[in-house]
Short mmCIF file of C-alpha atoms in Angstrom, two decimals:
data_model
loop_
_atom_site.label_atom_id
_atom_site.label_comp_id
_atom_site.label_asym_id
_atom_site.label_seq_id
_atom_site.Cartn_x
_atom_site.Cartn_y
_atom_site.Cartn_z
CA UNK P 27 -34.99 -20.23 -3.93
CA UNK P 28 -31.57 -20.67 -2.33
CA UNK P 29 -30.33 -17.74 -0.30
CA UNK P 30 -26.97 -16.47 0.90
CA UNK P 31 -25.91 -13.69 3.21
CA UNK P 32 -23.37 -11.15 1.96
CA UNK P 33 -21.53 -9.71 4.97
CA UNK P 34 -19.63 -6.52 4.23
CA UNK P 35 -17.80 -3.72 6.01
CA UNK P 36 -17.59 -0.28 4.43
CA UNK P 37 -13.98 0.21 5.55
CA UNK P 38 -12.93 -2.98 3.74
CA UNK P 39 -11.17 -2.60 0.42
CA UNK P 40 -11.94 -6.12 -0.80
CA UNK P 41 -15.63 -5.54 -0.08
CA UNK P 42 -15.62 -2.86 -2.82
CA UNK P 43 -15.21 -5.08 -5.91
CA UNK P 44 -17.28 -7.75 -4.16
CA UNK P 45 -20.19 -5.36 -3.61
CA UNK P 46 -20.03 -4.34 -7.25
CA UNK P 47 -20.05 -7.95 -8.50
CA UNK P 48 -22.13 -9.95 -6.07
CA UNK P 49 -25.68 -9.10 -7.17
CA UNK P 50 -25.10 -10.19 -10.76
CA UNK P 51 -23.24 -13.33 -9.69
CA UNK P 52 -26.07 -14.28 -7.32
CA UNK P 53 -28.78 -13.48 -9.83
CA UNK P 54 -27.20 -15.61 -12.56
CA UNK P 55 -27.20 -18.57 -10.15
CA UNK P 56 -30.74 -17.99 -8.90
CA UNK P 57 -29.51 -17.20 -5.40
CA UNK P 58 -31.37 -14.58 -3.34
CA UNK P 59 -28.94 -12.33 -1.53
CA UNK P 60 -29.34 -10.77 1.91
CA UNK P 61 -27.03 -7.77 2.32
CA UNK P 62 -25.55 -7.71 5.82
CA UNK P 63 -23.58 -4.61 6.78
CA UNK P 64 -21.51 -5.03 9.92
CA UNK P 65 -18.49 -3.60 11.71
CA UNK P 66 -15.14 -5.37 11.75
CA UNK P 67 -13.76 -3.00 14.37
CA UNK P 68 -15.05 -4.96 17.39
CA UNK P 69 -13.78 -8.24 15.89
CA UNK P 70 -10.35 -6.76 15.19
CA UNK P 71 -10.23 -5.14 18.63
CA UNK P 72 -11.03 -8.48 20.29
CA UNK P 73 -7.84 -9.89 18.73
CA UNK P 74 -5.75 -6.90 19.69
CA UNK P 75 -5.85 -4.85 16.48
CA UNK P 76 -6.62 -1.14 16.83
CA UNK P 77 -6.02 -0.42 13.14
CA UNK P 78 -6.44 -2.13 9.78
CA UNK P 79 -4.14 -5.17 9.45
CA UNK P 80 -3.07 -3.55 6.16
CA UNK P 81 -1.58 -0.69 8.18
CA UNK P 82 -0.26 -2.87 11.01
CA UNK P 83 1.52 -5.18 8.52
CA UNK P 84 3.00 -2.92 5.81
CA UNK P 85 4.08 -5.67 3.40
CA UNK P 86 0.56 -7.07 3.45
CA UNK P 87 -0.81 -3.57 2.97
CA UNK P 88 1.42 -2.86 -0.03
CA UNK P 89 0.37 -6.16 -1.58
CA UNK P 90 -3.32 -5.52 -0.93
CA UNK P 91 -3.27 -2.14 -2.69
CA UNK P 92 -1.47 -3.60 -5.72
CA UNK P 93 -3.88 -6.54 -5.74
CA UNK P 94 -6.78 -4.06 -5.63
CA UNK P 95 -5.31 -2.18 -8.60
CA UNK P 96 -5.13 -5.38 -10.63
CA UNK P 97 -8.65 -6.46 -9.59
CA UNK P 98 -10.19 -3.06 -10.32
CA UNK P 99 -8.33 -2.82 -13.66
CA UNK P 100 -9.73 -6.19 -14.69
CA UNK P 101 -13.27 -5.16 -13.70
CA UNK P 102 -13.05 -1.66 -15.15
CA UNK P 103 -13.64 -0.12 -11.71
CA UNK P 104 -11.97 3.16 -10.72
CA UNK P 105 -9.73 3.00 -7.66
CA UNK P 106 -8.73 5.96 -5.49
CA UNK P 107 -7.31 5.39 -2.04
CA UNK P 108 -9.33 7.24 0.61
CA UNK P 109 -7.43 9.29 3.17
CA UNK P 110 -7.37 8.34 5.97
CA UNK P 111 -7.42 4.61 5.42
CA UNK P 112 -9.32 2.87 6.85
CA UNK P 113 -12.33 5.15 6.83
CA UNK P 114 -14.63 5.33 9.84
CA UNK P 115 -17.54 3.25 8.57
CA UNK P 116 -19.96 3.60 11.50
CA UNK P 117 -22.37 6.11 9.96
CA UNK P 118 -22.50 4.37 6.59
CA UNK P 119 -23.17 1.02 8.25
CA UNK P 120 -25.97 2.48 10.35
CA UNK P 121 -27.57 4.04 7.29
CA UNK P 122 -27.28 0.85 5.24
CA UNK P 123 -28.90 -1.13 8.03
CA UNK P 124 -31.75 1.39 8.25
CA UNK P 125 -32.60 0.61 4.62
CA UNK P 126 -34.11 -2.60 3.28
CA UNK P 127 -33.73 -4.82 0.22
CA UNK P 128 -32.70 -3.12 -3.01
CA UNK P 129 -32.45 0.28 -1.32
CA UNK P 130 -29.79 -1.14 1.01
CA UNK P 131 -27.89 -2.78 -1.84
CA UNK P 132 -28.02 0.35 -3.99
CA UNK P 133 -26.92 2.65 -1.19
CA UNK P 134 -24.09 0.28 -0.28
CA UNK P 135 -22.76 0.25 -3.83
CA UNK P 136 -22.91 4.06 -3.87
CA UNK P 137 -20.89 4.22 -0.65
CA UNK P 138 -18.19 1.93 -2.03
CA UNK P 139 -18.05 3.81 -5.34
CA UNK P 140 -17.66 7.12 -3.48
CA UNK P 141 -15.10 5.78 -1.01
CA UNK P 142 -12.83 3.67 -3.20
CA UNK P 143 -13.74 4.93 -6.67
CA UNK P 144 -13.54 8.65 -5.81
CA UNK P 145 -11.60 8.60 -2.52
CA UNK P 146 -14.37 10.46 -0.62
CA UNK P 147 -14.71 10.55 3.16
CA UNK P 148 -17.68 8.36 4.09
CA UNK P 149 -17.73 9.36 7.74
CA UNK P 150 -18.86 12.80 6.58
CA UNK P 151 -22.56 13.34 7.23
CA UNK P 152 -22.99 15.62 4.25
CA UNK P 153 -21.38 13.08 1.93
CA UNK P 154 -23.75 10.36 3.15
CA UNK P 155 -26.71 12.73 2.78
CA UNK P 156 -25.66 13.42 -0.81
CA UNK P 157 -25.49 9.70 -1.58
CA UNK P 158 -28.96 9.21 -0.11
CA UNK P 159 -30.37 12.07 -2.14
CA UNK P 160 -28.83 10.65 -5.32
CA UNK P 161 -30.59 7.38 -4.52
CA UNK P 162 -33.93 9.29 -4.35
CA UNK P 163 -34.15 8.83 -0.60
CA UNK P 164 -34.90 11.51 1.99
CA UNK P 165 -31.55 12.10 3.74
CA UNK P 166 -32.97 13.58 6.95
CA UNK P 167 -35.57 10.87 7.32
CA UNK P 168 -33.11 8.04 6.68
CA UNK P 169 -30.38 9.55 8.86
CA UNK P 170 -32.94 9.94 11.64
CA UNK P 171 -33.82 6.26 11.47
CA UNK P 172 -30.16 5.30 11.10
CA UNK P 173 -29.23 7.07 14.30
CA UNK P 174 -32.16 5.85 16.37
CA UNK P 175 -31.28 3.81 19.42
CA UNK P 176 -33.08 0.83 17.92
CA UNK P 177 -30.99 0.90 14.73
CA UNK P 178 -27.76 1.41 16.65
CA UNK P 179 -28.62 -1.67 18.69
CA UNK P 180 -29.38 -3.63 15.51
CA UNK P 181 -25.92 -2.84 14.13
CA UNK P 182 -24.28 -3.95 17.35
CA UNK P 183 -26.28 -7.17 17.20
CA UNK P 184 -25.34 -7.70 13.54
CA UNK P 185 -21.65 -7.32 14.34
CA UNK P 186 -21.95 -9.74 17.24
CA UNK P 187 -23.75 -12.18 14.93
CA UNK P 188 -20.90 -11.87 12.41
CA UNK P 189 -18.42 -12.90 15.09
CA UNK P 190 -20.67 -15.85 16.06
CA UNK P 191 -20.70 -16.98 12.44
CA UNK P 192 -16.90 -17.12 12.52
CA UNK P 193 -16.41 -14.00 10.42
CA UNK P 194 -12.96 -12.43 10.92
CA UNK P 195 -12.66 -10.33 7.75
CA UNK P 196 -14.75 -8.93 4.94
CA UNK P 197 -16.46 -9.59 2.67
CA UNK P 198 -17.95 -12.98 3.53
CA UNK P 199 -20.70 -15.11 2.10
CA UNK P 200 -22.64 -17.34 4.48
CA UNK P 201 -24.83 -20.03 2.98
CA UNK P 202 -28.03 -21.53 4.44
CA UNK P 203 -26.10 -24.56 5.70
CA UNK P 204 -23.63 -22.31 7.51
CA UNK P 205 -20.67 -22.47 5.16
CA UNK P 206 -18.45 -19.42 5.29
CA UNK P 207 -16.58 -18.05 2.26
CA UNK P 208 -14.17 -15.18 2.86
CA UNK P 209 -13.07 -12.68 0.27
CA UNK P 210 -13.98 -11.17 -3.05
CA UNK P 211 -12.24 -14.12 -4.69
CA UNK P 212 -14.58 -16.64 -3.04
CA UNK P 213 -17.87 -15.14 -4.26
CA UNK P 214 -18.30 -17.53 -7.16
CA UNK P 215 -17.44 -20.57 -5.03
CA UNK P 216 -19.78 -19.50 -2.23
CA UNK P 217 -22.68 -18.78 -4.55
CA UNK P 218 -22.12 -22.05 -6.43
CA UNK P 219 -22.26 -23.77 -3.06
CA UNK P 220 -25.48 -21.95 -2.10
CA UNK P 221 -27.11 -22.89 -5.42
CA UNK P 222 -25.96 -26.53 -5.34
CA UNK P 223 -27.23 -27.19 -1.81
CA UNK P 224 -30.76 -26.40 -2.91
CA UNK P 225 -30.52 -28.02 -6.34
CA UNK Z 13 10.05 -18.67 -22.64
CA UNK Z 14 8.40 -16.68 -19.85
CA UNK Z 15 9.39 -17.66 -16.35
CA UNK Z 16 7.91 -17.28 -12.88
CA UNK Z 17 9.19 -18.03 -9.41
CA UNK Z 18 7.06 -20.20 -7.13
CA UNK Z 19 7.89 -19.32 -3.51
CA UNK Z 20 6.71 -21.86 -0.98
CA UNK Z 21 7.08 -22.74 2.70
CA UNK Z 22 6.69 -26.35 3.84
CA UNK Z 23 4.79 -25.33 6.98
CA UNK Z 24 2.18 -23.50 4.90
CA UNK Z 25 -1.14 -25.25 4.35
CA UNK Z 26 -2.10 -23.25 1.27
CA UNK Z 27 1.23 -24.14 -0.32
CA UNK Z 28 0.10 -27.80 -0.36
CA UNK Z 29 -2.63 -27.61 -3.04
CA UNK Z 30 -0.58 -24.95 -4.83
CA UNK Z 31 2.48 -27.22 -5.05
CA UNK Z 32 0.28 -30.00 -6.40
CA UNK Z 33 -1.25 -27.78 -9.09
CA UNK Z 34 1.36 -25.29 -10.14
CA UNK Z 35 3.52 -27.36 -12.50
CA UNK Z 36 0.59 -28.32 -14.73
CA UNK Z 37 -0.81 -24.78 -14.69
CA UNK Z 38 2.57 -23.35 -15.66
CA UNK Z 39 3.19 -25.98 -18.32
CA UNK Z 40 -0.15 -25.40 -20.02
CA UNK Z 41 0.68 -21.69 -20.31
CA UNK Z 42 4.24 -22.25 -21.51
CA UNK Z 43 5.70 -20.70 -18.36
CA UNK Z 44 8.96 -22.10 -16.94
CA UNK Z 45 8.77 -22.38 -13.19
CA UNK Z 46 11.59 -21.87 -10.68
CA UNK Z 47 10.76 -23.54 -7.35
CA UNK Z 48 11.88 -21.34 -4.47
CA UNK Z 49 11.68 -22.88 -0.99
CA UNK Z 50 12.02 -20.37 1.83
CA UNK Z 51 11.19 -19.88 5.50
CA UNK Z 52 8.32 -17.68 6.63
CA UNK Z 53 9.47 -17.85 10.25
CA UNK Z 54 11.89 -14.90 10.05
CA UNK Z 55 9.27 -12.81 8.20
CA UNK Z 56 6.59 -13.62 10.78
CA UNK Z 57 9.03 -13.02 13.65
CA UNK Z 58 9.91 -9.59 12.24
CA UNK Z 59 6.25 -8.59 12.60
CA UNK Z 60 5.95 -10.02 16.09
CA UNK Z 61 4.47 -13.45 15.35
CA UNK Z 62 6.08 -16.42 17.10
CA UNK Z 63 3.48 -18.91 15.85
CA UNK Z 64 1.30 -19.45 12.78
CA UNK Z 65 -1.29 -16.68 12.37
CA UNK Z 66 -3.80 -19.54 12.10
CA UNK Z 67 -3.00 -20.41 15.72
CA UNK Z 68 -2.71 -16.81 16.92
CA UNK Z 69 -6.10 -15.92 15.40
CA UNK Z 70 -8.40 -18.90 16.05
CA UNK Z 71 -11.34 -17.75 13.89
CA UNK Z 72 -8.97 -17.39 10.95
CA UNK Z 73 -7.49 -20.79 11.74
CA UNK Z 74 -10.88 -22.51 11.85
CA UNK Z 75 -11.78 -20.92 8.54
CA UNK Z 76 -8.49 -21.90 6.93
CA UNK Z 77 -8.89 -25.57 7.83
CA UNK Z 78 -12.45 -25.66 6.49
CA UNK Z 79 -11.30 -23.83 3.37
CA UNK Z 80 -8.53 -26.41 2.96
CA UNK Z 81 -11.08 -29.24 3.27
CA UNK Z 82 -13.18 -27.72 0.49
CA UNK Z 83 -10.14 -27.05 -1.71
CA UNK Z 84 -8.70 -30.54 -1.24
CA UNK Z 85 -12.12 -32.15 -1.78
CA UNK Z 86 -12.47 -30.32 -5.08
CA UNK Z 87 -8.97 -31.38 -6.17
CA UNK Z 88 -9.26 -34.96 -4.94
CA UNK Z 89 -6.34 -34.44 -2.55
CA UNK Z 90 -6.25 -36.17 0.84
CA UNK Z 91 -6.04 -33.88 3.86
CA UNK Z 92 -4.80 -34.84 7.29
CA UNK Z 93 -3.81 -32.17 9.78
CA UNK Z 94 -0.23 -32.67 11.01
CA UNK Z 95 0.40 -32.51 14.74
CA UNK Z 96 1.91 -30.20 15.81
CA UNK Z 97 0.79 -27.49 13.44
CA UNK Z 98 2.72 -25.74 12.10
CA UNK Z 99 5.45 -28.25 11.45
CA UNK Z 100 9.10 -27.26 11.76
CA UNK Z 101 10.02 -26.92 8.09
CA UNK Z 102 13.73 -26.12 8.39
CA UNK Z 103 15.11 -29.52 7.41
CA UNK Z 104 12.72 -30.00 4.50
CA UNK Z 105 13.53 -26.53 3.16
CA UNK Z 106 17.27 -27.18 3.38
CA UNK Z 107 16.88 -30.47 1.54
CA UNK Z 108 14.68 -28.95 -1.17
CA UNK Z 109 17.21 -26.19 -1.70
CA UNK Z 110 20.02 -28.74 -2.00
CA UNK Z 111 18.22 -30.28 -4.97
CA UNK Z 112 17.79 -28.76 -8.42
CA UNK Z 113 15.11 -28.55 -11.10
CA UNK Z 114 12.69 -31.46 -11.30
CA UNK Z 115 14.30 -33.22 -8.35
CA UNK Z 116 13.47 -30.22 -6.17
CA UNK Z 117 9.89 -30.03 -7.46
CA UNK Z 118 9.33 -33.77 -7.01
CA UNK Z 119 10.78 -33.85 -3.53
CA UNK Z 120 8.71 -30.81 -2.54
CA UNK Z 121 5.48 -32.43 -3.70
CA UNK Z 122 6.40 -35.56 -1.72
CA UNK Z 123 6.96 -33.49 1.42
CA UNK Z 124 3.57 -31.79 1.09
CA UNK Z 125 1.79 -35.09 0.38
CA UNK Z 126 3.40 -36.66 3.46
CA UNK Z 127 2.74 -33.66 5.70
CA UNK Z 128 -0.78 -32.64 4.75
CA UNK Z 129 -2.02 -35.77 2.96
CA UNK Z 130 -0.80 -38.25 5.58
CA UNK Z 131 -0.19 -35.99 8.59
CA UNK Z 132 3.46 -37.06 8.93
CA UNK Z 133 6.11 -35.14 10.85
CA UNK Z 134 8.42 -33.53 8.33
CA UNK Z 135 10.99 -32.35 10.86
CA UNK Z 136 11.84 -36.01 11.39
CA UNK Z 137 15.14 -36.90 9.73
CA UNK Z 138 14.09 -40.48 9.06
CA UNK Z 139 10.88 -39.34 7.39
CA UNK Z 140 12.81 -37.00 5.09
CA UNK Z 141 15.33 -39.76 4.33
CA UNK Z 142 12.44 -42.06 3.37
CA UNK Z 143 11.00 -39.44 1.02
CA UNK Z 144 14.42 -39.01 -0.61
CA UNK Z 145 14.82 -42.74 -1.04
CA UNK Z 146 11.37 -42.99 -2.63
CA UNK Z 147 12.48 -40.31 -5.08
CA UNK Z 148 15.47 -42.49 -6.02
CA UNK Z 149 17.89 -40.11 -4.34
CA UNK Z 150 20.66 -41.01 -1.90
CA UNK Z 151 19.39 -39.80 1.49
CA UNK Z 152 22.78 -39.55 3.17
CA UNK Z 153 24.37 -37.74 0.28
CA UNK Z 154 21.52 -35.25 -0.08
CA UNK Z 155 21.18 -34.69 3.68
CA UNK Z 156 24.91 -34.04 3.83
CA UNK Z 157 24.65 -31.35 1.17
CA UNK Z 158 21.49 -29.98 2.72
CA UNK Z 159 23.18 -29.44 6.05
CA UNK Z 160 26.38 -27.98 4.70
CA UNK Z 161 27.20 -24.46 5.81
CA UNK Z 162 26.95 -23.27 2.22
CA UNK Z 163 23.41 -24.61 1.82
CA UNK Z 164 22.30 -23.25 5.18
CA UNK Z 165 23.56 -19.84 4.08
CA UNK Z 166 21.70 -20.20 0.77
CA UNK Z 167 18.42 -20.82 2.60
CA UNK Z 168 18.97 -17.78 4.80
CA UNK Z 169 19.66 -15.71 1.70
CA UNK Z 170 16.56 -17.07 -0.03
CA UNK Z 171 14.38 -16.14 2.93
CA UNK Z 172 15.90 -12.65 3.02
CA UNK Z 173 15.25 -12.36 -0.72
CA UNK Z 174 11.62 -13.35 -0.16
CA UNK Z 175 11.21 -10.50 2.31
CA UNK Z 176 12.85 -8.10 -0.18
CA UNK Z 177 10.35 -9.17 -2.83
CA UNK Z 178 7.53 -8.16 -0.49
CA UNK Z 179 6.54 -11.73 0.37
CA UNK Z 180 4.63 -11.96 3.66
CA UNK Z 181 2.87 -15.32 3.25
CA UNK Z 182 2.99 -18.46 1.14
CA UNK Z 183 2.70 -19.54 -1.54
CA UNK Z 184 3.58 -16.66 -3.85
CA UNK Z 185 4.28 -16.34 -7.53
CA UNK Z 186 6.72 -13.66 -8.67
CA UNK Z 187 6.83 -12.79 -12.35
CA UNK Z 188 9.79 -11.49 -14.35
CA UNK Z 189 8.47 -7.94 -14.11
CA UNK Z 190 8.28 -8.19 -10.33
CA UNK Z 191 4.54 -8.71 -9.86
CA UNK Z 192 3.65 -10.62 -6.71
CA UNK Z 193 0.66 -12.98 -6.48
CA UNK Z 194 -0.13 -14.41 -3.07
CA UNK Z 195 -2.04 -17.60 -2.45
CA UNK Z 196 -3.11 -20.85 -4.02
CA UNK Z 197 -6.08 -18.98 -5.47
CA UNK Z 198 -3.85 -16.57 -7.40
CA UNK Z 199 -1.82 -19.18 -9.30
CA UNK Z 200 -3.85 -18.93 -12.49
CA UNK Z 201 -3.83 -15.13 -12.44
CA UNK Z 202 -0.09 -14.96 -11.77
CA UNK Z 203 0.78 -17.46 -14.48
CA UNK Z 204 -1.54 -15.73 -16.95
CA UNK Z 205 0.31 -12.49 -16.12
CA UNK Z 206 3.70 -14.17 -16.61
CA UNK Z 207 2.63 -15.58 -19.98
CA UNK Z 208 1.02 -12.34 -21.19
CA UNK Z 209 4.04 -10.15 -20.41
CA UNK Z 210 6.15 -12.18 -22.78
CA UNK Z 211 3.47 -12.64 -25.42
#
């Protein structure tokens, strides 16, 4: 079965519709998906950005929010801008990484729905605990694992791996042969590529 | 008949496949297209960039060139990276603006094909004169109009208008109701929008 890695950052707006669409798109093509949470912050910082490029470059930011409105309208997804934007995504990323397989994918979709569908603050420990409980997981147990030194190190390693793969934004798909596809609007192309290489 | 403006910059890689595709996409939807050459340089300079973002941010640049290879492969378009990149697009933009209607569209496609299909230097006066001659235009006459003070002022005004419209990259489609669609991969969506608003 062909596989692809779905690299996503919880602070990333474009990762929201992508996270909501990608499982079905992969499934319909027979592609197994590995969900890869990571942090863009270190990658942005390495190129001199201390904030979201959508804040640093206001015209780009205005366009992105309008583009998101059109995309979410077309998909029937609610959209509510979280405040502040971008959200601090560290805790959510640690928790996602502490989960495996479908639990990770489900939790990740819940985070995006809360953050960009309801405008909730995902850096809030209680909010994350609530999302875990709704997913029938034990919040204290998962948060404990998420904040272990081992898991923190894993997230650092994942973010370093993202940079090695050439990732500079989110979301990205990476195929088995190392092709990189950036953006919600490249999901179909990337998954078609993943499926064709194994066909 | 619904109309849309196609804003393009000759130094922009993504404008190359877009320029090659947009007329057919617009025609098939019954959308009349106004070709709008402009300069991104002043817009980039206003946000502190003195070079292409694809040079300033190398990971983004590497991705863009690979993305262009895949896009051009799929479209059957040749791709040869011009040196230097980005090219100085001032002369080509002035010439395009000095032409009207189909002559402008045809000349613009010829510039992109020379620049990104053959890797030619489009700031070269002789190269532009050759492209004009191939388009059955009088190079000296057109170059004279292109470099008139009136035409230079028109190009400055067009670039200022682009900034007013919220344009921060190229290519862009702008519909009659002021919607902005950025990128080669938004042409279909933008033209669908233009057609639907008048339907």
